[in-house]
Structures are given as C-alpha cells and as structure tokens.
CSV table of C-alpha atoms in Angstrom, one decimal:
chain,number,residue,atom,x,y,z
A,54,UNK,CA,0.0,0.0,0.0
A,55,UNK,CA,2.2,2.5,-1.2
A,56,UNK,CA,0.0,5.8,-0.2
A,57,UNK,CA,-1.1,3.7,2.6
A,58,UNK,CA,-4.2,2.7,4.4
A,59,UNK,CA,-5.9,6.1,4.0
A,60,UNK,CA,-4.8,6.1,0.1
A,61,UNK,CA,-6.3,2.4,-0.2
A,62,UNK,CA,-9.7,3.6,1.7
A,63,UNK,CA,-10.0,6.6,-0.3
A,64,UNK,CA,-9.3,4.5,-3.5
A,65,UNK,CA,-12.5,1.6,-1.9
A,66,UNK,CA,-14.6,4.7,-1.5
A,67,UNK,CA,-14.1,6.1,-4.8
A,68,UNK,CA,-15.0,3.1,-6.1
A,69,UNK,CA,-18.4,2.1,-4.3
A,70,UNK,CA,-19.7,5.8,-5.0
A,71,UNK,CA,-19.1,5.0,-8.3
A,72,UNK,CA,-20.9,1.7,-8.4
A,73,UNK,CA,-23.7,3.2,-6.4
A,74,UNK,CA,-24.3,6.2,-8.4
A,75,UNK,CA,-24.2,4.8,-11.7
A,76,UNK,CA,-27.3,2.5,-10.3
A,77,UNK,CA,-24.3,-0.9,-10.6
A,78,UNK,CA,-25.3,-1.5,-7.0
A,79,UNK,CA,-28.0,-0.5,-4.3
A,80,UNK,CA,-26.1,-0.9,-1.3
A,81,UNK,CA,-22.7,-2.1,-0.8
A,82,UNK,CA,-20.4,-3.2,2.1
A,83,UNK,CA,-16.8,-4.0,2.2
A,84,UNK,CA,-14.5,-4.3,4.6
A,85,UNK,CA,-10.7,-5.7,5.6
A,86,UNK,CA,-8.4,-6.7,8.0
A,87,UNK,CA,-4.7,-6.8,7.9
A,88,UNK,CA,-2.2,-8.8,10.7
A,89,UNK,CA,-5.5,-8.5,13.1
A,90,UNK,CA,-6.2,-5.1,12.9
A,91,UNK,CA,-9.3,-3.7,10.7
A,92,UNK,CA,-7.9,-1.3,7.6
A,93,UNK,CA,-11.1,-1.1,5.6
A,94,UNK,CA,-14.8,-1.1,6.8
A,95,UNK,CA,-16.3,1.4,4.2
A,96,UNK,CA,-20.4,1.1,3.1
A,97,UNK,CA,-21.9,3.1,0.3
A,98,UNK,CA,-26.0,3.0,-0.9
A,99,UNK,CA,-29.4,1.9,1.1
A,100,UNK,CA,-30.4,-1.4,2.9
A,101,UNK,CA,-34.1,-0.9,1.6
A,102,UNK,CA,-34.6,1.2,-1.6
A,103,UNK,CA,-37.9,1.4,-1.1
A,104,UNK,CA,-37.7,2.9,2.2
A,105,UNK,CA,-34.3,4.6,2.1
A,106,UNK,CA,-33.1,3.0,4.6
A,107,UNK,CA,-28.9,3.5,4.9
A,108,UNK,CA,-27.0,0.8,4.4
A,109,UNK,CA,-24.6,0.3,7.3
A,110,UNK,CA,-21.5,-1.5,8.4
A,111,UNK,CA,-23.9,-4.0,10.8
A,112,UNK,CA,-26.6,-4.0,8.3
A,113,UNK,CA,-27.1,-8.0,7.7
A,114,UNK,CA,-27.1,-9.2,4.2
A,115,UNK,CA,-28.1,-12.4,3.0
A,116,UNK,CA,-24.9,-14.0,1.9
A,117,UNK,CA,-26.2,-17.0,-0.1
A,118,UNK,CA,-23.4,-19.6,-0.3
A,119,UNK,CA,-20.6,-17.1,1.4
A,120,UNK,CA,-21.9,-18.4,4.2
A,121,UNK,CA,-20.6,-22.0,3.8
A,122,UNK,CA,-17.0,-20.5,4.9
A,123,UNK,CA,-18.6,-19.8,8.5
A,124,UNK,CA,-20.1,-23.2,8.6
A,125,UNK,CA,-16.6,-24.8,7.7
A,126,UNK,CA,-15.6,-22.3,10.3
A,127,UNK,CA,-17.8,-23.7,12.8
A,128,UNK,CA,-15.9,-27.4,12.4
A,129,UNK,CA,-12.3,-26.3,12.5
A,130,UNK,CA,-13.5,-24.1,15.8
A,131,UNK,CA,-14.9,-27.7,17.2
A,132,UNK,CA,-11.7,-29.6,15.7
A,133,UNK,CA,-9.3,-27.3,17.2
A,134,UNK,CA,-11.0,-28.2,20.7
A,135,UNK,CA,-10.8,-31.8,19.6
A,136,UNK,CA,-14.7,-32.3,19.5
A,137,UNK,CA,-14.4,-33.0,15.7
A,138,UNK,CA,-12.1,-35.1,13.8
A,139,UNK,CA,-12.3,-34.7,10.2
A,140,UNK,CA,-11.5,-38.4,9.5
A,141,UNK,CA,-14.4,-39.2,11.4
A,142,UNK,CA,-17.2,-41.4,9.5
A,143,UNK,CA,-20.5,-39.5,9.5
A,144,UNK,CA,-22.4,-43.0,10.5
A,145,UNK,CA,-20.5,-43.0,13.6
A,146,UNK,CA,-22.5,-40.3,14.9
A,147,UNK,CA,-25.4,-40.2,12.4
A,148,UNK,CA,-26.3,-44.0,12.5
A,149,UNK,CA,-29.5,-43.6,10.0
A,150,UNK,CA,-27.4,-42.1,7.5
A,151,UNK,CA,-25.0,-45.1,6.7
A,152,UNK,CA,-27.8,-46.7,4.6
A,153,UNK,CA,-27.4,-46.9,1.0
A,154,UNK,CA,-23.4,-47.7,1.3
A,155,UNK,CA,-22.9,-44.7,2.7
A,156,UNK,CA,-21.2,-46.2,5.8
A,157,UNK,CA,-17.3,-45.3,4.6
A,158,UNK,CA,-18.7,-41.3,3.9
A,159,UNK,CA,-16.1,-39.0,6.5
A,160,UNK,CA,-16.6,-35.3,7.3
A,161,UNK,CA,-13.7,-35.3,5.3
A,162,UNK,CA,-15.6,-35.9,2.1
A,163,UNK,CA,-18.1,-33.5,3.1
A,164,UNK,CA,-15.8,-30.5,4.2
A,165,UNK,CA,-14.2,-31.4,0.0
A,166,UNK,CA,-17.5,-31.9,-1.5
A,167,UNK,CA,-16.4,-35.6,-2.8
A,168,UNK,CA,-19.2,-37.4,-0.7
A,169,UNK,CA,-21.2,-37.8,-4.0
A,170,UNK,CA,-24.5,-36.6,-1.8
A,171,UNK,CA,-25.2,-32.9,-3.9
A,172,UNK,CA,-28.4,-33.6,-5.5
A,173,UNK,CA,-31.8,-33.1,-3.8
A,174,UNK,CA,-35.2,-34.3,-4.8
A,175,UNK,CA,-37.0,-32.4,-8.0
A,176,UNK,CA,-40.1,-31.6,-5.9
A,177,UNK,CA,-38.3,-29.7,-2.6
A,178,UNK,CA,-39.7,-26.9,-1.8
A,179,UNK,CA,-38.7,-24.0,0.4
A,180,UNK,CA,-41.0,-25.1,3.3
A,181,UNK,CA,-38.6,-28.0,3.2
A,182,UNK,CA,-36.0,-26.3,3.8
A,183,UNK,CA,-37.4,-24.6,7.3
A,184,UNK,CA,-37.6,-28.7,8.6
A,185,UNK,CA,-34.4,-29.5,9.8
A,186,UNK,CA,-35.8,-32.6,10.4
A,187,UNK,CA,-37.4,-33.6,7.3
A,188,UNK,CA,-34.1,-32.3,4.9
A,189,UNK,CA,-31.5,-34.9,7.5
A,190,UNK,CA,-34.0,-37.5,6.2
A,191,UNK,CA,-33.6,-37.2,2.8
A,192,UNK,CA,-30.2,-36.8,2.9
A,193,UNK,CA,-29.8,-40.0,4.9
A,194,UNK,CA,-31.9,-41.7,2.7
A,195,UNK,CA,-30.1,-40.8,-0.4
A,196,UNK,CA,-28.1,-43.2,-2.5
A,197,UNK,CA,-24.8,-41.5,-3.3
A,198,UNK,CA,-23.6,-41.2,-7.1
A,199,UNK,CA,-20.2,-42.8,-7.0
A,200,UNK,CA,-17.6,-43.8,-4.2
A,201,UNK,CA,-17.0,-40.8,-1.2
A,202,UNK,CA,-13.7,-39.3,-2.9
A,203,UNK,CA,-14.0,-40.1,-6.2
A,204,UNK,CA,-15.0,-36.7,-7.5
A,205,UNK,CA,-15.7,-33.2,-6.7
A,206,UNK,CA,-19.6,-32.0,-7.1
A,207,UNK,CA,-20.5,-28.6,-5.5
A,208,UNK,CA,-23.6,-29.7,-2.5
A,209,UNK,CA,-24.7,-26.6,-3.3
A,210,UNK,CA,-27.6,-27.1,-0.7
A,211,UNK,CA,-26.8,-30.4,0.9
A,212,UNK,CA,-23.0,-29.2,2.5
A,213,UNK,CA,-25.5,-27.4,5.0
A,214,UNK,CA,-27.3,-30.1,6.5
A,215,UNK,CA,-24.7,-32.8,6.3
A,216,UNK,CA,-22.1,-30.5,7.6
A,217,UNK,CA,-24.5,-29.1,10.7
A,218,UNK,CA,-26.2,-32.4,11.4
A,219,UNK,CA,-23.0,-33.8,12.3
A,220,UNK,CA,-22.4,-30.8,14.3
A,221,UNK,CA,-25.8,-31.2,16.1
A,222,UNK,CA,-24.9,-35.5,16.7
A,223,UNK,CA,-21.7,-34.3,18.3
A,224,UNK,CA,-22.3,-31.0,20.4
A,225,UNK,CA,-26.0,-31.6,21.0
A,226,UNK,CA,-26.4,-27.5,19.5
A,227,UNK,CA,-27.7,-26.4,16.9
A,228,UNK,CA,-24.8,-25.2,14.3
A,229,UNK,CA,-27.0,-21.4,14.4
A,230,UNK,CA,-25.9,-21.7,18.1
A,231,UNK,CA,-22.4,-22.8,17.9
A,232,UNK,CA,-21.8,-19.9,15.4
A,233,UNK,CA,-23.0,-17.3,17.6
A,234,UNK,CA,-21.3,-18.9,21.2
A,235,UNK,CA,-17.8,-20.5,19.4
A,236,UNK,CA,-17.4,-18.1,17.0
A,237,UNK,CA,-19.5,-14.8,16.9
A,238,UNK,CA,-19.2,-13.5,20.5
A,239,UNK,CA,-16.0,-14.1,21.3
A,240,UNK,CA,-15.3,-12.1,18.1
A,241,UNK,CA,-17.7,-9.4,19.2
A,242,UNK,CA,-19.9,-9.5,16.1
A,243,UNK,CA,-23.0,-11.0,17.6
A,244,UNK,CA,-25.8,-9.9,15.8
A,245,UNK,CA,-24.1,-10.1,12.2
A,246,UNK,CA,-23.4,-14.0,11.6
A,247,UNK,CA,-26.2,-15.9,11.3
A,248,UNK,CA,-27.8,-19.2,9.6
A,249,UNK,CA,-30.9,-19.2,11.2
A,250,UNK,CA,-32.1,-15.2,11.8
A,251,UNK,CA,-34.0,-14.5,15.0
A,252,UNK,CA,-37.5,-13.1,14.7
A,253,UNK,CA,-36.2,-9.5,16.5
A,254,UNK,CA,-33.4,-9.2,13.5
A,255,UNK,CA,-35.6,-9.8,10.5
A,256,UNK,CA,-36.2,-5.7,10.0
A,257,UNK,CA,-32.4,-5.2,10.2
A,258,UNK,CA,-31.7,-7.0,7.0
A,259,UNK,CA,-31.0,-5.3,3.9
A,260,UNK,CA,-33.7,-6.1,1.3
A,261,UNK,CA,-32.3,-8.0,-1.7
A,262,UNK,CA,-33.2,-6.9,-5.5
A,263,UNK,CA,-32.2,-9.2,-8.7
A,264,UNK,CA,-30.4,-8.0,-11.1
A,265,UNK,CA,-29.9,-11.0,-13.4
A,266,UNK,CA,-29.5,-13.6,-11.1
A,267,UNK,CA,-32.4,-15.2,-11.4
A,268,UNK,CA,-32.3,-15.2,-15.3
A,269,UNK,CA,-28.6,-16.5,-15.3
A,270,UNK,CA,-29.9,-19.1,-12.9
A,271,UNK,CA,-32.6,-20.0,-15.7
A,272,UNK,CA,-29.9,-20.0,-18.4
A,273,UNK,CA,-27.6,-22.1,-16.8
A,274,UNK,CA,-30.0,-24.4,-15.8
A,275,UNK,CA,-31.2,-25.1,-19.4
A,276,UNK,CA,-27.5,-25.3,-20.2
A,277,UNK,CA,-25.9,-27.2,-17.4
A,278,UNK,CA,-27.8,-30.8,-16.8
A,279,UNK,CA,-26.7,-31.1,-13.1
A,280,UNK,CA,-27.5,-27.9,-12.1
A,281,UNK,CA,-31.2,-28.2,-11.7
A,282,UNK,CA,-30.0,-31.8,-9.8
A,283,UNK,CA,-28.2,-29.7,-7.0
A,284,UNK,CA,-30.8,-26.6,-7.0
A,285,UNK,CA,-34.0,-27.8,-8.1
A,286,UNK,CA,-35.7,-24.8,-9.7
A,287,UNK,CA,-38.4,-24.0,-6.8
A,288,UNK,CA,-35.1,-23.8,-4.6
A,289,UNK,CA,-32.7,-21.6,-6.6
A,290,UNK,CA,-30.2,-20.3,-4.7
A,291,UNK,CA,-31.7,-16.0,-5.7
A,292,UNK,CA,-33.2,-13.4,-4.1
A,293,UNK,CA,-36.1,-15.1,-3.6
A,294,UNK,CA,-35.6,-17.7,-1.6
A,295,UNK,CA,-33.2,-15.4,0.3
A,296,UNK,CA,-35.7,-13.0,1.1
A,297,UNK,CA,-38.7,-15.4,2.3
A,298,UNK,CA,-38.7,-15.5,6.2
A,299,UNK,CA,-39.7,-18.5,6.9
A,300,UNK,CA,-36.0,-20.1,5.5
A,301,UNK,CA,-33.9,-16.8,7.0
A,302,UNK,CA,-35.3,-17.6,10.2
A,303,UNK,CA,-34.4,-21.5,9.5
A,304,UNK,CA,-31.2,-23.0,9.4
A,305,UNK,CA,-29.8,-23.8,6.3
A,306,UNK,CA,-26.2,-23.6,6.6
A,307,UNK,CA,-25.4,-23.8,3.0
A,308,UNK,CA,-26.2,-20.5,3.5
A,309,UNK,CA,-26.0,-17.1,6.2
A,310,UNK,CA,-27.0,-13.7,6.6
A,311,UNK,CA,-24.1,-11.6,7.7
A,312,UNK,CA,-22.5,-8.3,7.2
A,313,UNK,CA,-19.0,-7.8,5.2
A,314,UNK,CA,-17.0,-6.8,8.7
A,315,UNK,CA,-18.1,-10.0,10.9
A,316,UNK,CA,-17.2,-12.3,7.6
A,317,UNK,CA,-13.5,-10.1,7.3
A,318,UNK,CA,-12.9,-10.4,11.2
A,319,UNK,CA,-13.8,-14.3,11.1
A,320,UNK,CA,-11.1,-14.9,8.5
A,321,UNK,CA,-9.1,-12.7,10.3
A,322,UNK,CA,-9.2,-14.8,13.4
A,323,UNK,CA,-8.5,-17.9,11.5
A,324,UNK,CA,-4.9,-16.6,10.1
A,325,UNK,CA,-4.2,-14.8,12.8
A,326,UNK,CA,-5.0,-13.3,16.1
A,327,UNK,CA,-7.7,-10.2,16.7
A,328,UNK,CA,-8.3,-8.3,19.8
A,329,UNK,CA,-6.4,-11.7,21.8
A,330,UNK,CA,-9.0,-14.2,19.7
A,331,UNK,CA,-7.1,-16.8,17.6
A,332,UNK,CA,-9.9,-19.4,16.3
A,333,UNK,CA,-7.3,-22.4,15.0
A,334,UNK,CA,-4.1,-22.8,15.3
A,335,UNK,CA,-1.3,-21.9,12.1
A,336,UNK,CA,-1.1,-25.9,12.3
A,337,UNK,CA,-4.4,-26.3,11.5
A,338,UNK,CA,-4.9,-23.4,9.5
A,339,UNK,CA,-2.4,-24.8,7.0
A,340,UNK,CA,-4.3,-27.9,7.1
A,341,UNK,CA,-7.7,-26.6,6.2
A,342,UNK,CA,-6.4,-23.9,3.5
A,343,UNK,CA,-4.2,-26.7,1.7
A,344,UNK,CA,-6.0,-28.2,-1.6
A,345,UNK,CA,-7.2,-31.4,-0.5
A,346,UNK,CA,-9.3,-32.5,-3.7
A,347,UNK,CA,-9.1,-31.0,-6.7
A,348,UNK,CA,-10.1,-31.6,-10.1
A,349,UNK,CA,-13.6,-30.8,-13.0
A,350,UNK,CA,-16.1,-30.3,-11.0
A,351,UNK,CA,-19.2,-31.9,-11.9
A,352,UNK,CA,-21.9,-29.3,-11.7
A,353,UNK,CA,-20.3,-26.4,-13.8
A,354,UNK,CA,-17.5,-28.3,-15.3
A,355,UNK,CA,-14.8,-26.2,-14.4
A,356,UNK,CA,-11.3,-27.2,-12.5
A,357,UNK,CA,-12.0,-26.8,-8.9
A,358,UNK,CA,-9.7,-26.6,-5.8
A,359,UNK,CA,-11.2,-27.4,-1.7
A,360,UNK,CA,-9.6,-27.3,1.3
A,361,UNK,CA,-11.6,-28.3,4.1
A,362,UNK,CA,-14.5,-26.3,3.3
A,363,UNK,CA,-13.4,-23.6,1.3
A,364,UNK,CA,-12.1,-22.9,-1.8
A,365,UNK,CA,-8.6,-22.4,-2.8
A,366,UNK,CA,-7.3,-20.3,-5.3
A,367,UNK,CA,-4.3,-19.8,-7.3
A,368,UNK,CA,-3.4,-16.2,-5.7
A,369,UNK,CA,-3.3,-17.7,-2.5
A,370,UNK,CA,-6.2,-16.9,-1.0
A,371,UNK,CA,-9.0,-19.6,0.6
A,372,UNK,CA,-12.5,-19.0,1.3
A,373,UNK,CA,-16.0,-18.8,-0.2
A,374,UNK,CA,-18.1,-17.0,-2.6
A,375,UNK,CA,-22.3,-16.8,-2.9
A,376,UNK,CA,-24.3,-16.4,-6.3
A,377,UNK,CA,-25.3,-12.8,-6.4
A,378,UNK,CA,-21.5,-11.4,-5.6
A,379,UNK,CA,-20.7,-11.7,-1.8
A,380,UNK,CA,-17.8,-13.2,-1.0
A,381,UNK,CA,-15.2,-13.4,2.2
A,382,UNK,CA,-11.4,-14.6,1.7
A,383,UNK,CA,-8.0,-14.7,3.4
A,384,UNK,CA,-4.7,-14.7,2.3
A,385,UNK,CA,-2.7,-16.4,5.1
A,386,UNK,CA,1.0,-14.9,3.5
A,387,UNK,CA,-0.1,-11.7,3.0
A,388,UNK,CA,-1.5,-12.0,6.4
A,389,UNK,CA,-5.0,-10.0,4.9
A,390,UNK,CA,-9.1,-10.6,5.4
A,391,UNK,CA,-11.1,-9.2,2.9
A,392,UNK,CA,-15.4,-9.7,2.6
A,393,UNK,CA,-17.4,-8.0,0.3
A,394,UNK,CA,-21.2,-8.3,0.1
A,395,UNK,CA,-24.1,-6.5,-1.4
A,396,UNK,CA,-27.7,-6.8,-1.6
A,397,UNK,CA,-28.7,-6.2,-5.7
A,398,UNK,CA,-28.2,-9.7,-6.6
A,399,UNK,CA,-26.1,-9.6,-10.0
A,400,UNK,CA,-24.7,-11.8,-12.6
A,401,UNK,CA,-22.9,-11.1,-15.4
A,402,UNK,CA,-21.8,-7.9,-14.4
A,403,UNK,CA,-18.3,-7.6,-14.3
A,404,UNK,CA,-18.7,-9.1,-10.9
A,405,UNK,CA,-17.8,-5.6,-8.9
A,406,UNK,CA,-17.2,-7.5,-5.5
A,407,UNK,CA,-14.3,-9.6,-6.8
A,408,UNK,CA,-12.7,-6.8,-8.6
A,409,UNK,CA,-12.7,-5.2,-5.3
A,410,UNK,CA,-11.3,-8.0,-3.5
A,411,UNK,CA,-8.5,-7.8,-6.6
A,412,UNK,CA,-8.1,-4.4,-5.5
A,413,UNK,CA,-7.4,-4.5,-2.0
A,414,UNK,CA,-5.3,-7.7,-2.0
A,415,UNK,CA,-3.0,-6.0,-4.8
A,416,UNK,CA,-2.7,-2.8,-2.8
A,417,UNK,CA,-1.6,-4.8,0.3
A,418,UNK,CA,0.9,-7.2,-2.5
A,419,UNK,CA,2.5,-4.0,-2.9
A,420,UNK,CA,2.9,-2.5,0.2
C-alpha cells in the first residue's frame, strides 16, 4: 500500500460511490483486516430502496453460499478443541445415515464436496428447507452417485445439513448456536453472523433486488444438466428464496445472513490473532487452507480446488463465494481478510465484488 491505508480507503470509497451512483449496485459493504487489525470497513447506498433506509457497516445481508466459509468455520472451531475429527465417519454419529453404502462417507468428504451426496429431490420446496428434520431424512436416505472421494460435485444445498447435522450429533447444539457462542461473540460480532435469523433481526436486513441472477440461474440451468440436480428450480439459490422469512429464520447452513466486517474479522481470526482471539491454530490453519481434492467439478465443469470447506485459489487466497456477488477470503502470507457483500443480486456484471477483492489484496501485495 504504497500511499497507505488512508490512500487504499480513499481508492475503496471512490470506487463504491461510483458503483452506487451509476445505479451498478443499491447498497454495498466492504471491509478488511490486515495482521489482526481492521484497515477497511467502508459502506456506500441503502439497505431498503424502497424505504431509504442507509445501508450500514452492521446491516445483515443475506450471503447465499458465502456463508458456507462460516459453517466450515464452525468445524475447524470444534476440531481445534478436539470435539471434531475430520476423519471421522459420518455414520458413527449419524447412524440412519449409513444406509445406502454410505457407511465409509467422513466429514472429510463432506468438508471437500467428494461425498457424491449434492443432489436433492426435483419436488423440494422451500418449506422443506425450514424442517431440519425432514431435509437430514432425505439426505440420509439418499443413494450416493459414486464412491466418497472419487469426485468433486459442488452440494450446493446439501453441505448445510450434512455438515450441521453432524455438528448437532456431536455438540448436541444447533450449528446457528455454535456460530454465535464458538465463534460470533468471542469475536464481538454477535448480531451479524447468522444461519438461522431471529424473529427480532428480521427488519435489520437489507432487502435483496435481482439483477440478473435469477435469469442467469434459468440460463444455466437449461445449459448445465446437473444444475437443476443440486438446486431444483423452486429452490434456486436468488433473491427469492433469500428474502422469504420463513427459510432466514431457519437453518440452512449452505447459506447465512451476515455483514462484510463480521465475515472479514472471522477470517481474520482464522490466520491470525484479533483483539487476543485466535480461532485455529497456524497448524491447523495450513491444514484446512491446503488443496485437498481437486479436479472438474461436476456441476459447472470447471477445474476446482477445496480445502476443508473452502475454496482455494491460485493467488493464495481460501474462502467462499455466494451467487449474487458476496464473498469473504484470506490470504494467510499476505497476512489479509477481505469480505465484500451486497444486496442487488447480479450476474454477469463484471462481478464488482471480486474486482474489489483484486483491488485491495494488490494494494496490500505492494505494500
């Protein structure tokens, strides 16, 4: 950062003006943290356009599949107590769902997305989705499509309730409370990571708008055979279902609602200490944020790299990304957290909230 932190703010600021008064966005959030302390927390636009209500740094958004980042979070947390083990077979503590051969399946398998489990029935609704009970079911129930390891498929939907059933078998909590005792408040940022959103925090949330989600969604769908396998169409992963109640007040840990800041300081804490918090240790943080399967993924078709429940990519960076353009990253050797989010749901356009993410992690690259 060679003007420094104020030079890269004002450079973030410039930026989001832009993208909010040329109408690109509604309302944008972005912040980031570097060696522990907080360099960026800048917010441009309105939560609610039909209200005008701001948009603020602890405004919630719904973070579609962004959020799967805190529910890996949520097992490395549990490992790094040694509550969790990620070689552990799901059956052991989920005895229903070893039918169907799915006996040898680890948490290992699901953290990669090589459990073979990411399709869900044609017919699943959204009121499915608020039934914890009813989606571990099907899930159990479900015959697997090859061998646990064999390949990489994106559970778009099912990571959440494999991941947070086992969770649930092992802690007796739901993963919603986990998040908010393990990792939330002793980060200070209850009340801006959630799965399941309490009743009282509904009218906080930003509204979401589409702007071409849902018709890439419909595209790719017609284009992409599996896709409609792993999001069925009355479960599309849009602004729709993300702006129903009913499954923000459930728990569907595929997805979260949170706000850029909480998602930058959570990374933060897993490379590195903040305010005396350090969620994992740098032994298990190589661990988790080293490729552990890799290969053409089966829903899009494109080469994909996993950790343990996040995504690794070639600039060094690990974390996860949601349809519609939020997304929250590290970069353990530059020692940086970034998170981005925003609630005009977009797609094919130019994807603002990585090229902001570019823009801060090449400011810090060059000191």
């Amino acid at each position: 950062m060679t003007d420094g932190p104020d030079g890269l703010r004002a450079e973030v600021r410039a930026t989001l003006d832009d993208l909010v008064g040329s109408g690109r966005e509604t309302g944008v959030q972005v912040a980031a943290y570097l060696r522990g302390e907080p360099i960026l927390d800048e917010v441009a636009g309105v939560a609610d356009r039909v209200t005008g209500r701001p948009m603020t740094a602890d405004t919630p958004i719904f973070g579609v599949s962004t959020a799967k980042g805190l529910t890996a979070t949520v097992v490395h947390v549990l490992a790094e107590r040694g509550a969790l083990d990620y070689d552990l077979r799901v059956a052991d503590v989920w005895p229903e769902f070893a039918r169907h051969g799915k006996d040898g399946v680890t948490l290992r398998h699901l953290l990669t997305h090589t459990a073979g489990l990411p399709t869900l029935p044609a017919d699943v609704t959204p009121e499915d989705f608020t039934d914890w009970d009813r989606m571990c079911a099907l899930i159990a129930d479900a015959v697997p499509l090859w061998t646990p390891g064999a390949r990489i498929a994106y559970h778009a939907w099912t990571f959440g309730w494999l991941v947070g059933e086992v969770v649930r078998r092992v802690t007796g909590r739901r993963i919603s409370q986990v998040l908010a005792e393990e990792v939330a408040a002793p980060l200070g940022v209850a009340g801006e990571l959630f799965f399941g959103v309490p009743e009282a925090d509904l009218d906080r949330l930003a509204r979401l708008e589409d702007a071409g989600l849902s018709a890439m969604l419909d595209v790719a769908g017609a284009h992409l055979p599996n896709l409609d396998r792993v999001a069925p169409p009355a479960v599309r992963p849009d602004a729709t279902i993300g702006s129903r109640p009913d499954v923000l007040r459930a728990d569907v840990p595929a997805v979260g609602t949170l706000t850029a800041r909480a998602a930058a300081r959570t990374y933060a804490a897993l490379i590195g200490t903040v305010d005396g918090v350090r969620l994992i240790s740098a032994e298990r943080l190589h661990a988790v944020s080293t490729v552990a399967a890799h290969g053409t993924e089966w829903v899009f078709g494109a080469p994909t790299a996993f950790g343990l429940g996040y995504a690794v990519d070639d600039d060094g960076a690990f974390g996860t990304a949601g349809s519609g353009g939020s997304l929250a990253y590290a970069y353990p050797e530059l020692g940086l957290a970034v998170a981005a989010t925003r609630n005009r749901l977009g797609a094919n356009d130019g994807d603002p909230m990585e090229g902001l993410r570019r823009l801060i992690r090449d400011a810090v690259r060059a000191g």
